[in-house]
PDB file of C-alpha atoms in Angstrom:
ATOM      1  CA  GLN A   1     -13.331   4.128  29.755  1.00  0.00           C
ATOM      2  CA  LEU A   2      -9.767   3.740  28.437  1.00  0.00           C
ATOM      3  CA  ALA A   3      -9.031   1.088  31.116  1.00  0.00           C
ATOM      4  CA  MET A   4     -12.127  -0.779  30.194  1.00  0.00           C
ATOM      5  CA  LEU A   5     -10.811  -1.202  26.569  1.00  0.00           C
ATOM      6  CA  GLY A   6      -7.955  -3.218  28.004  1.00  0.00           C
ATOM      7  CA  TYR A   7     -10.342  -5.553  29.483  1.00  0.00           C
ATOM      8  CA  ALA A   8     -12.706  -5.668  26.549  1.00  0.00           C
ATOM      9  CA  PRO A   9     -10.531  -6.685  23.712  1.00  0.00           C
ATOM     10  CA  ALA A  10     -13.730  -7.476  21.290  1.00  0.00           C
ATOM     11  CA  LEU A  11     -14.981  -3.885  22.070  1.00  0.00           C
ATOM     12  CA  ARG A  12     -11.573  -2.425  21.452  1.00  0.00           C
ATOM     13  CA  ASP A  13     -11.079  -4.237  18.297  1.00  0.00           C
ATOM     14  CA  ARG A  14     -14.436  -3.117  16.960  1.00  0.00           C
ATOM     15  CA  LEU A  15     -13.636   0.482  17.851  1.00  0.00           C
ATOM     16  CA  ARG A  16     -10.215   0.318  16.365  1.00  0.00           C
ATOM     17  CA  ARG A  17     -11.847  -0.965  13.023  1.00  0.00           C
ATOM     18  CA  ALA A  18     -14.311   1.560  12.992  1.00  0.00           C
ATOM     19  CA  VAL A  19     -11.827   4.385  13.533  1.00  0.00           C
ATOM     20  CA  THR A  20      -9.448   3.134  10.828  1.00  0.00           C
ATOM     21  CA  ALA A  21     -12.068   1.765   8.314  1.00  0.00           C
ATOM     22  CA  LYS A  22     -11.907   4.870   6.258  1.00  0.00           C
ATOM     23  CA  GLN A  23      -8.255   5.609   5.358  1.00  0.00           C
ATOM     24  CA  PRO A  24      -7.290   9.068   4.525  1.00  0.00           C
ATOM     25  CA  ARG A  25      -6.847   9.830   0.831  1.00  0.00           C
ATOM     26  CA  THR A  26      -3.349  10.075  -0.698  1.00  0.00           C
ATOM     27  CA  ASP A  27      -3.415  13.602  -2.201  1.00  0.00           C
ATOM     28  CA  PHE A  28      -0.101  15.167  -1.854  1.00  0.00           C
ATOM     29  CA  ALA A  29       2.630  16.565  -4.129  1.00  0.00           C
ATOM     30  CA  LEU A  30       5.292  13.994  -5.044  1.00  0.00           C
ATOM     31  CA  PRO A  31       8.273  14.170  -2.774  1.00  0.00           C
ATOM     32  CA  TYR A  32      10.596  13.425  -5.519  1.00  0.00           C
ATOM     33  CA  THR A  33      11.159  14.579  -9.117  1.00  0.00           C
ATOM     34  CA  PRO A  34       9.639  12.286 -11.738  1.00  0.00           C
ATOM     35  CA  GLN A  35      13.160  11.143 -12.683  1.00  0.00           C
ATOM     36  CA  GLU A  36      14.066  10.321  -9.068  1.00  0.00           C
ATOM     37  CA  ALA A  37      10.765   8.526  -8.517  1.00  0.00           C
ATOM     38  CA  ALA A  38      11.146   6.532 -11.703  1.00  0.00           C
ATOM     39  CA  THR A  39      14.752   5.412 -10.750  1.00  0.00           C
ATOM     40  CA  MET A  40      13.410   4.274  -7.319  1.00  0.00           C
ATOM     41  CA  LEU A  41      10.629   2.335  -8.910  1.00  0.00           C
ATOM     42  CA  ALA A  42      12.913   0.977 -11.667  1.00  0.00           C
ATOM     43  CA  ARG A  43      15.118  -0.614  -8.949  1.00  0.00           C
ATOM     44  CA  THR A  44      12.160  -2.148  -7.196  1.00  0.00           C
ATOM     45  CA  PHE A  45      10.593  -3.535 -10.425  1.00  0.00           C
ATOM     46  CA  ARG A  46      14.082  -4.937 -11.531  1.00  0.00           C
ATOM     47  CA  ALA A  47      14.496  -6.554  -8.122  1.00  0.00           C
ATOM     48  CA  ILE A  48      11.164  -8.453  -8.503  1.00  0.00           C
ATOM     49  CA  GLY A  49      11.542  -9.366 -12.007  1.00  0.00           C
ATOM     50  CA  LEU A  50       9.643  -6.788 -13.875  1.00  0.00           C
ATOM     51  CA  SER A  51      12.311  -5.312 -15.845  1.00  0.00           C
ATOM     52  CA  GLU A  52      11.613  -6.641 -19.351  1.00  0.00           C
ATOM     53  CA  GLY A  53       9.899  -3.680 -20.314  1.00  0.00           C
ATOM     54  CA  ARG A  54       6.928  -5.464 -21.619  1.00  0.00           C
ATOM     55  CA  GLY A  55       3.804  -4.129 -20.582  1.00  0.00           C
ATOM     56  CA  GLU A  56       2.182  -7.559 -20.351  1.00  0.00           C
ATOM     57  CA  ALA A  57       4.262  -8.309 -17.312  1.00  0.00           C
ATOM     58  CA  PHE A  58       1.981  -5.959 -15.240  1.00  0.00           C
ATOM     59  CA  PRO A  59      -1.566  -7.059 -14.380  1.00  0.00           C
ATOM     60  CA  PRO A  60      -4.493  -4.547 -14.453  1.00  0.00           C
ATOM     61  CA  LEU A  61      -4.421  -4.056 -10.656  1.00  0.00           C
ATOM     62  CA  VAL A  62      -1.199  -4.124  -8.683  1.00  0.00           C
ATOM     63  CA  VAL A  63      -1.524  -4.289  -4.828  1.00  0.00           C
ATOM     64  CA  VAL A  64       1.673  -3.262  -2.935  1.00  0.00           C
ATOM     65  CA  LEU A  65       1.461  -4.089   0.808  1.00  0.00           C
ATOM     66  CA  GLY A  66       3.554  -2.903   3.741  1.00  0.00           C
ATOM     67  CA  HIS A  67       3.290  -4.589   6.956  1.00  0.00           C
ATOM     68  CA  GLY A  68       2.932  -3.344  10.378  1.00  0.00           C
ATOM     69  CA  ALA A  69       1.670  -4.971  13.872  1.00  0.00           C
ATOM     70  CA  ARG A  70      -0.481  -3.575  16.398  1.00  0.00           C
ATOM     71  CA  SER A  71      -1.113  -5.170  19.730  1.00  0.00           C
ATOM     72  CA  ALA A  72      -2.050  -3.874  22.987  1.00  0.00           C
ATOM     73  CA  ASN A  73      -1.530  -5.695  26.372  1.00  0.00           C
ATOM     74  CA  ASN A  74      -1.314  -9.166  24.695  1.00  0.00           C
ATOM     75  CA  PRO A  75       2.201 -10.721  24.911  1.00  0.00           C
ATOM     76  CA  PHE A  76       0.985 -13.541  22.641  1.00  0.00           C
ATOM     77  CA  ALA A  77      -0.098 -11.183  19.768  1.00  0.00           C
ATOM     78  CA  ALA A  78       3.108  -9.140  20.512  1.00  0.00           C
ATOM     79  CA  ALA A  79       5.128 -11.961  19.294  1.00  0.00           C
ATOM     80  CA  TYR A  80       4.064 -11.002  15.835  1.00  0.00           C
ATOM     81  CA  ASN A  81       5.195  -7.556  16.198  1.00  0.00           C
ATOM     82  CA  CYS A  82       8.004  -6.596  13.862  1.00  0.00           C
ATOM     83  CA  GLY A  83      11.306  -5.408  14.977  1.00  0.00           C
ATOM     84  CA  ALA A  84      13.299  -5.332  11.757  1.00  0.00           C
ATOM     85  CA  CYS A  85      12.023  -1.855  10.825  1.00  0.00           C
ATOM     86  CA  ALA A  86      12.515  -0.424  14.205  1.00  0.00           C
ATOM     87  CA  GLY A  87       8.798  -0.585  14.842  1.00  0.00           C
ATOM     88  CA  HIS A  88       7.484   1.478  11.932  1.00  0.00           C
ATOM     89  CA  ALA A  89       4.768   0.265   9.695  1.00  0.00           C
ATOM     90  CA  GLY A  90       5.184  -0.060   6.063  1.00  0.00           C
ATOM     91  CA  GLY A  91       1.857   1.163   5.051  1.00  0.00           C
ATOM     92  CA  PRO A  92       2.997   4.621   4.365  1.00  0.00           C
ATOM     93  CA  SER A  93       5.823   3.357   2.306  1.00  0.00           C
ATOM     94  CA  ALA A  94       3.494   1.214   0.147  1.00  0.00           C
ATOM     95  CA  ARG A  95       1.067   4.202  -0.254  1.00  0.00           C
ATOM     96  CA  LEU A  96       3.874   6.394  -1.431  1.00  0.00           C
ATOM     97  CA  PHE A  97       5.066   3.551  -3.851  1.00  0.00           C
ATOM     98  CA  ALA A  98       1.393   3.316  -5.267  1.00  0.00           C
ATOM     99  CA  ARG A  99       1.382   7.248  -5.544  1.00  0.00           C
ATOM    100  CA  LEU A 100       4.540   7.311  -7.509  1.00  0.00           C
ATOM    101  CA  ALA A 101       3.677   4.325  -9.830  1.00  0.00           C
ATOM    102  CA  ASN A 102       0.226   5.847 -10.837  1.00  0.00           C
ATOM    103  CA  ASP A 103       1.722   9.226 -11.753  1.00  0.00           C
ATOM    104  CA  PRO A 104       1.678   9.688 -15.547  1.00  0.00           C
ATOM    105  CA  GLU A 105       5.067  11.763 -15.538  1.00  0.00           C
ATOM    106  CA  VAL A 106       6.730   9.093 -13.399  1.00  0.00           C
ATOM    107  CA  ARG A 107       5.445   6.454 -15.732  1.00  0.00           C
ATOM    108  CA  ALA A 108       6.701   8.312 -18.766  1.00  0.00           C
ATOM    109  CA  CYS A 109      10.165   8.626 -17.147  1.00  0.00           C
ATOM    110  CA  LEU A 110      10.140   4.995 -16.011  1.00  0.00           C
ATOM    111  CA  ARG A 111       9.243   4.026 -19.776  1.00  0.00           C
ATOM    112  CA  ASP A 112      11.782   6.396 -21.528  1.00  0.00           C
ATOM    113  CA  GLU A 113      14.692   6.318 -19.172  1.00  0.00           C
ATOM    114  CA  HIS A 114      14.483   2.816 -17.655  1.00  0.00           C
ATOM    115  CA  GLY A 115      12.749   0.760 -20.368  1.00  0.00           C
ATOM    116  CA  ILE A 116       9.963  -0.292 -18.047  1.00  0.00           C
ATOM    117  CA  ALA A 117       6.425   0.447 -19.516  1.00  0.00           C
ATOM    118  CA  ILE A 118       3.598   0.277 -17.117  1.00  0.00           C
ATOM    119  CA  PRO A 119       0.230   0.013 -19.161  1.00  0.00           C
ATOM    120  CA  ASP A 120      -2.143   2.902 -18.962  1.00  0.00           C
ATOM    121  CA  ASP A 121      -4.735   0.539 -17.672  1.00  0.00           C
ATOM    122  CA  THR A 122      -2.848  -0.705 -14.736  1.00  0.00           C
ATOM    123  CA  VAL A 123      -3.565   0.618 -11.427  1.00  0.00           C
ATOM    124  CA  VAL A 124      -1.315   0.414  -8.271  1.00  0.00           C
ATOM    125  CA  VAL A 125      -2.996   0.302  -4.857  1.00  0.00           C
ATOM    126  CA  GLY A 126      -1.066   0.534  -1.533  1.00  0.00           C
ATOM    127  CA  GLY A 127      -1.969  -1.103   1.701  1.00  0.00           C
ATOM    128  CA  GLU A 128      -0.824  -2.513   4.884  1.00  0.00           C
ATOM    129  CA  HIS A 129      -0.889  -6.054   6.446  1.00  0.00           C
ATOM    130  CA  ASN A 130      -1.453  -5.848  10.221  1.00  0.00           C
ATOM    131  CA  THR A 131       0.478  -9.096  10.963  1.00  0.00           C
ATOM    132  CA  THR A 132      -0.816  -9.500  14.434  1.00  0.00           C
ATOM    133  CA  ALA A 133      -4.633  -9.524  13.502  1.00  0.00           C
ATOM    134  CA  ASP A 134      -3.704 -10.837  10.002  1.00  0.00           C
ATOM    135  CA  GLU A 135      -5.954  -8.025   8.354  1.00  0.00           C
ATOM    136  CA  VAL A 136      -5.341  -6.054   5.241  1.00  0.00           C
ATOM    137  CA  ALA A 137      -6.144  -2.379   4.966  1.00  0.00           C
ATOM    138  CA  LEU A 138      -6.096  -0.951   1.180  1.00  0.00           C
ATOM    139  CA  PHE A 139      -5.526   2.790   0.817  1.00  0.00           C
ATOM    140  CA  ASP A 140      -7.318   5.146  -1.654  1.00  0.00           C
ATOM    141  CA  THR A 141      -9.663   2.634  -3.052  1.00  0.00           C
ATOM    142  CA  ASP A 142     -12.092   5.208  -4.015  1.00  0.00           C
ATOM    143  CA  ASP A 143      -9.484   6.091  -6.867  1.00  0.00           C
ATOM    144  CA  VAL A 144      -9.749   2.735  -8.399  1.00  0.00           C
ATOM    145  CA  PRO A 145     -11.808   2.873 -11.537  1.00  0.00           C
ATOM    146  CA  ALA A 146     -14.991   0.826 -12.049  1.00  0.00           C
ATOM    147  CA  SER A 147     -13.255  -1.466 -14.493  1.00  0.00           C
ATOM    148  CA  HIS A 148     -11.085  -2.683 -11.713  1.00  0.00           C
ATOM    149  CA  ARG A 149     -13.574  -2.928  -8.857  1.00  0.00           C
ATOM    150  CA  ALA A 150     -14.236  -6.633  -9.291  1.00  0.00           C
ATOM    151  CA  GLN A 151     -10.408  -7.420  -8.992  1.00  0.00           C
ATOM    152  CA  LEU A 152     -10.169  -4.800  -6.095  1.00  0.00           C
ATOM    153  CA  VAL A 153     -12.995  -6.745  -4.147  1.00  0.00           C
ATOM    154  CA  GLU A 154     -11.207 -10.065  -4.917  1.00  0.00           C
ATOM    155  CA  ALA A 155      -7.820  -8.670  -3.549  1.00  0.00           C
ATOM    156  CA  ASP A 156      -9.466  -7.100  -0.438  1.00  0.00           C
TER     157      ASP A 156
END
């Protein structure tokens, strides 16, 4: 059966999408203290120009994407694989970033210690862009409130 998947890429792709369609929930304890997390977020926000401290700089929905590449037995698709990150996909990092940025304690430290205020109604969603298939998988979308669903559908 596994050999057949190499000769039936359409079936392989459908199976892969079916298996990966429902992403696991991000439900874990923060691996950093709120202060450490706020410092990391502050560096990132400053690097992308969100260091003014003004809440209006943040949209209601922020999507953070890592990238990765998956190809099997296709040298043409493999040309899109990434080597800069030693072959590790960025989805887990994007998921962690979103988890940190949505945490109320981290947001308080970010505001109080770094002067960057994320509005209470801003939701951060992590995801991964598969560069070989040009597909995006968003994580933990069940946690997005109803008020942000239309924007989420547009982003997806």
